[in-house]
Structures are given as structure tokens and as C-alpha cells.
Tab-separated table of C-alpha atoms in Angstrom:
chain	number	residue	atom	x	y	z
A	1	UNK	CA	5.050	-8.080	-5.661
A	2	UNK	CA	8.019	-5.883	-4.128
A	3	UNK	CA	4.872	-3.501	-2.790
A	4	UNK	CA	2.866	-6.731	-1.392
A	5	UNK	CA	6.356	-7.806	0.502
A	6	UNK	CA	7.259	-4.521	1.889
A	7	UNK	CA	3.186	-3.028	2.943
A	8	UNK	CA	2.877	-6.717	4.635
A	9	UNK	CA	6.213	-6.589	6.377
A	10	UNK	CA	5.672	-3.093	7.446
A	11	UNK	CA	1.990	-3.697	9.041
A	12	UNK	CA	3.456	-6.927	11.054
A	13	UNK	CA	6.246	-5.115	12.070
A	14	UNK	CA	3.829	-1.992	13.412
A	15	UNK	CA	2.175	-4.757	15.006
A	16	UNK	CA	4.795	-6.704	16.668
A	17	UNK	CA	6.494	-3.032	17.869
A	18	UNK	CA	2.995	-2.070	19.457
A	19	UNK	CA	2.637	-5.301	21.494
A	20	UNK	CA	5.805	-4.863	23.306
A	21	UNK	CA	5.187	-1.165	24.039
A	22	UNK	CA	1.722	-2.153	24.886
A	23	UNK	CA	3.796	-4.114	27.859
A	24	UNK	CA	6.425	-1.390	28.453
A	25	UNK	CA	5.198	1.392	30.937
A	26	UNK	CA	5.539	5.042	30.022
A	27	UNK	CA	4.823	3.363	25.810
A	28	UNK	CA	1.257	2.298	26.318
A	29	UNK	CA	-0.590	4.711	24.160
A	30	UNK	CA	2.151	4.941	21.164
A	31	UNK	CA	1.808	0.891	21.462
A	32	UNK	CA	-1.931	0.919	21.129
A	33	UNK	CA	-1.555	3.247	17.502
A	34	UNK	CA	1.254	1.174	16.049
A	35	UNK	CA	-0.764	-1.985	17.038
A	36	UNK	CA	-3.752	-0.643	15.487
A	37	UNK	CA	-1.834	0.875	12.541
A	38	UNK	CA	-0.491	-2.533	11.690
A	39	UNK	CA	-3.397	-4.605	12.130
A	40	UNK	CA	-5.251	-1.734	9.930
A	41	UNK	CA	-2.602	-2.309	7.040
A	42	UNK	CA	-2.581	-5.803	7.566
A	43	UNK	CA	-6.017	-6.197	6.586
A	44	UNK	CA	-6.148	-3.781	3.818
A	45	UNK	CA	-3.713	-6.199	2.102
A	46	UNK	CA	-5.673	-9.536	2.839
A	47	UNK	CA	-8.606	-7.490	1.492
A	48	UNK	CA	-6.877	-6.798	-1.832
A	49	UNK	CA	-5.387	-10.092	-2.177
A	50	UNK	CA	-8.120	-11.925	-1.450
A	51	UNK	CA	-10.108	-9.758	-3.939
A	52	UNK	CA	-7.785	-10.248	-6.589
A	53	UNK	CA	-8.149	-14.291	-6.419
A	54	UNK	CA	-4.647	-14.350	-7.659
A	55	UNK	CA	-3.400	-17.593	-5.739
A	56	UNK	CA	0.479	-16.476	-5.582
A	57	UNK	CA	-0.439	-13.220	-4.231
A	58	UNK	CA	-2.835	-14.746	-1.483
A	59	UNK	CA	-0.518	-17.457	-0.861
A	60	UNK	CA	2.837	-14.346	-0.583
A	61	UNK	CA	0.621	-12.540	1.717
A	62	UNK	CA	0.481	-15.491	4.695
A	63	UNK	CA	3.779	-16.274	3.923
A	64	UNK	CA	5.118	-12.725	4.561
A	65	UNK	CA	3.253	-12.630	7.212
A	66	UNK	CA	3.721	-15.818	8.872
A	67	UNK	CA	7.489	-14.947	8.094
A	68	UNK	CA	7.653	-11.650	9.656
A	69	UNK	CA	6.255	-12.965	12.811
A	70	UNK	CA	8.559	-15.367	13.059
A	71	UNK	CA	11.315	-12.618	12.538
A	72	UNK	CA	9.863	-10.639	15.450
A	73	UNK	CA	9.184	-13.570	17.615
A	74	UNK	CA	11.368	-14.121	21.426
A	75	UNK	CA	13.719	-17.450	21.253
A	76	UNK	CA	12.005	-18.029	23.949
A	77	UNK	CA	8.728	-18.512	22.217
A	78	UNK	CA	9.336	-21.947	21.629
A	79	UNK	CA	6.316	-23.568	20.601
A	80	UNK	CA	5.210	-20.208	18.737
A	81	UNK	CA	8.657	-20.151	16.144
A	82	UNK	CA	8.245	-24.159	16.124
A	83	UNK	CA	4.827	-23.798	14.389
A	84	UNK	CA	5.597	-20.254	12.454
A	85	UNK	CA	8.780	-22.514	11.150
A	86	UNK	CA	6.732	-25.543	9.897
A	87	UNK	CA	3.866	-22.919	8.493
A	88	UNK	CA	7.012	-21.445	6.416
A	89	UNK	CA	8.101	-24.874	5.247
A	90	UNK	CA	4.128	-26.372	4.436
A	91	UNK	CA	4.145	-22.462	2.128
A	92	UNK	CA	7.618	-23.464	0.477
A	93	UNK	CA	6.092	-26.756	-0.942
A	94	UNK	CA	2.810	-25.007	-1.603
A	95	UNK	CA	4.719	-22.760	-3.745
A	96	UNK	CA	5.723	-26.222	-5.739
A	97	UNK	CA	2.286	-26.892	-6.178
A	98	UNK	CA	1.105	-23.689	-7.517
A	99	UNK	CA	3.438	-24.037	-10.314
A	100	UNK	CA	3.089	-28.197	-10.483
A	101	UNK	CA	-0.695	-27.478	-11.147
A	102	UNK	CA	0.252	-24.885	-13.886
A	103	UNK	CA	1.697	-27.419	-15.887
A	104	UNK	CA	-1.555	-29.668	-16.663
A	105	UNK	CA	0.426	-32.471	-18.709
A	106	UNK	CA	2.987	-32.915	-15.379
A	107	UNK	CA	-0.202	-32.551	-13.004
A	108	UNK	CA	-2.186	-35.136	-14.074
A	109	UNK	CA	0.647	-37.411	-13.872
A	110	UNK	CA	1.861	-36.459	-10.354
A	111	UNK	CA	-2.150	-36.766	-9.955
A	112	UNK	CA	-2.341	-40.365	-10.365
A	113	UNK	CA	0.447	-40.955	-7.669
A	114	UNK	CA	-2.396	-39.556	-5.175
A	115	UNK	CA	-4.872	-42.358	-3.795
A	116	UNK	CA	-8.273	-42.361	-4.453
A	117	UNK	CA	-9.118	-42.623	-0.896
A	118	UNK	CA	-11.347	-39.684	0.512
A	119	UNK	CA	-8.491	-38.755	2.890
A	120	UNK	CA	-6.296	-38.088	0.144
A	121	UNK	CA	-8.549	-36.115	-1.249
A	122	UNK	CA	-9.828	-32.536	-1.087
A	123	UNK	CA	-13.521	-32.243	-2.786
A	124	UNK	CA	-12.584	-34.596	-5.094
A	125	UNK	CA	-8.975	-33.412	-5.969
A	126	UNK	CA	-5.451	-34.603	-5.204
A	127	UNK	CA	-4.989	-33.297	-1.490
A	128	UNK	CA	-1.524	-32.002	-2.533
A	129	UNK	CA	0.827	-29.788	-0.614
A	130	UNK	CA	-1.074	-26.426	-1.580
A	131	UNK	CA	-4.339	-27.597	0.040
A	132	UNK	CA	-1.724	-29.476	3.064
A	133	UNK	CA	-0.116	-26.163	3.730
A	134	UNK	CA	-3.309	-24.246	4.490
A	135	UNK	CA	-5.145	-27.212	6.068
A	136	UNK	CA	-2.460	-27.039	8.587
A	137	UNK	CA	-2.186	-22.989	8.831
A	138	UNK	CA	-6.040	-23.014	8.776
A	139	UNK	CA	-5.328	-24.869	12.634
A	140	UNK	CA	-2.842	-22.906	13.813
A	141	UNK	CA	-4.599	-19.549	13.346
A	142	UNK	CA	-7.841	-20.902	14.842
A	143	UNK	CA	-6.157	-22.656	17.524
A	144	UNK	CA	-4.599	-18.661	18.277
A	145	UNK	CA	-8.087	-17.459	18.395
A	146	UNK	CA	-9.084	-19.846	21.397
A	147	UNK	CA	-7.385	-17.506	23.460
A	148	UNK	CA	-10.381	-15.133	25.823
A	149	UNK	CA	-9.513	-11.866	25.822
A	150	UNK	CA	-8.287	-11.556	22.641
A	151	UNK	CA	-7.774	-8.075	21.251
A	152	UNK	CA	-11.469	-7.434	18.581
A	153	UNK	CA	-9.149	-5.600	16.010
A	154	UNK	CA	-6.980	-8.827	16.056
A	155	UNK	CA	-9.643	-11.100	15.689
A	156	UNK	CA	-10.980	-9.243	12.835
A	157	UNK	CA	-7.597	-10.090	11.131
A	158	UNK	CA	-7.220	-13.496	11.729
A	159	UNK	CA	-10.913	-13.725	10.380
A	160	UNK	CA	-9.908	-12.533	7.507
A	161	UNK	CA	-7.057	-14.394	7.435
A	162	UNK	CA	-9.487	-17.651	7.765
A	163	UNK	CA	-11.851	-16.407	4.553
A	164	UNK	CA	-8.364	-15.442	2.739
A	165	UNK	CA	-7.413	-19.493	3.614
A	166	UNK	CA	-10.614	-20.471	1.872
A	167	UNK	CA	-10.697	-18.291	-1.039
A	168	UNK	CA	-7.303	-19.541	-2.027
A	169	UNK	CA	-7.932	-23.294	-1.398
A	170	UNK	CA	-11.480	-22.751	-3.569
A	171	UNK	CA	-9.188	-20.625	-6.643
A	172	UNK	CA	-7.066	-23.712	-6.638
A	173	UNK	CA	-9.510	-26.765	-6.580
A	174	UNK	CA	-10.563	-24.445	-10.017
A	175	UNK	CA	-7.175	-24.540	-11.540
A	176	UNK	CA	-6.593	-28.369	-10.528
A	177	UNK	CA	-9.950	-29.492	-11.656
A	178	UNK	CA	-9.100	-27.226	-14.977
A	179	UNK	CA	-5.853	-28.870	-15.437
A	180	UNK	CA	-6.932	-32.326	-14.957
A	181	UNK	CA	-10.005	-32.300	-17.492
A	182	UNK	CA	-7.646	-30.460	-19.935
A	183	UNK	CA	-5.008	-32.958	-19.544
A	184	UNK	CA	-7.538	-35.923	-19.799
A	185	UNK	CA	-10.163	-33.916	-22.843
């Protein structure tokens, strides 16, 4: 986990140093390779994550991520630290999830406080803060690739990102649909 935290901070950071030598003449080229460096390790560990299925490790990888950018961001990036800031929170209470759902007796409980109603729902399970947190996330890194012009290598990332979004959410519907039946057979 200590490897996960410190690869991941180390790519964003290589990736948030290149973009601001990317803008700072006489630093152009040494921006380019730490951009590229970073956005190469960056998706080497969404690769493995995702790969793994492991749902803490997928859901540690965004929120390292989403942290570090956060760490690297300009005060002046208002709107940007805003939504990195209520990304970090929606990943704190999916967190609570991931180990609510582990505990099939308490889940099915909690479960029953969820409506039946579709909108409350994700296929057929309690849309609970784990499915909340990367609903929301899911918008905020496709609303980022709206922008033209974006950079191919970056896209690729936040691609992956996307299909790392969806593994996770389809691991978990597993484990809740498993924990409900258990509780209930």
C-alpha cells in the first residue's frame, strides 16, 4: 500500500512539475519528459490496480491521485481545488462503504434504509456512497476531457481512469449483491 501511495504520488507530481515547465521558457523540453514520465507511471499503476480488482487499491489509487493534484494545484484555481476537495470528501465516505459492505449482517440493515426507487438505486443495489463517490468523479474527469486540444498521452490516462471507475463500481455491485443474499440465505 506504502508502494501504491508513493509510485502514484511520484507520477502526479512528475506530471504537475512538467506542466509548469512546459509554460516556463528555457524548461520546455525537460517539461515535456517529466510530463510524459508521470503520465507513463500514472498509468502503469491504474493498469495494475485495475487488474488486481482489489476495490481498496482501485479506490487508493484515485484518491492519491485526486489528492496529489489538489496538493499541486494554484489557490487560484478555484473551481479546480473546489471539485478536487469534494472528490476527496465523496472517497472518504466511499472508504465507509467499502468496509460497511464487508460486514453483510450491518449491510443489509443499512440496506433497507435505502428506497426502492430506481434513483436510489444502482443496477438493482443500494446507490450508497461508494457508487455516489465515483458517479460524481466519473463527471468531473469527463467534464476535463471536453477540453480541444487536449494533450493524447493525457487522454489516454483519464481513459483509463474512466474503465478503472467502472471496474471498481462493477467489483462492488459483486460484493453488495454477495452480502445481501448472504445476509438474507
Amino acid at each position: 500500500m506504502t508502494g501504491l501511495t508513493d509510485r502514484m504520488t511520484n507520477a502526479v507530481e512528475l506530471i504537475a512539475n512538467g506542466r509548469v515547465e512546459l509554460r516556463t521558457q528555457g524548461k520546455t523540453e525537460e517539461g515535456q519528459i517529466k510530463f510524459n514520465a508521470g503520465l507513463t507511471k500514472a498509468v502503469t499503476e491504474f493498469s495494475e490496480v485495475q487488474s488486481s480488482r482489489d476495490l481498496f487499491l482501485m479506490l487508493l489509487a484515485e484518491y492519491i491521485y485526486t489528492a496529489q493534484e489538489l496538493a499541486s494545484s494554484r489557490l487560484e484555481e478555484i473551481e479546480g481545488r473546489a471539485s478536487c476537495e469534494a472528490a476527496m470528501r465523496d472517497f472518504d465516505d466511499a472508504f465507509r462503504s467499502l468496509e460497511a459492505v464487508g460486514d453483510e449482517r450491518g449491510y443489509c440493515t443499512a440496506e433497507k434504509a435505502f428506497p426502492r426507487k430506481p434513483r436510489f438505486r444502482y443496477k438493482g443495489m443500494p446507490r450508497d456512497a461508494f457508487h455516489l463517490a465515483y458517479m460524481g468523479h466519473r463527471t468531473r474527469v469527463r467534464n476535463t476531457l471536453r477540453k480541444i486540444g487536449f494533450d493524447p498521452a493525457e487522454q489516454t490516462l483519464m481513459e483509463l481512469r474512466l474503465r478503472v471507475f467502472n471496474t471498481a463500481q462493477e467489483v462492488y455491485l459483486k460484493l453488495q449483491q454477495t452480502a445481501l443474499s448472504a445476509a438474507t440465505g
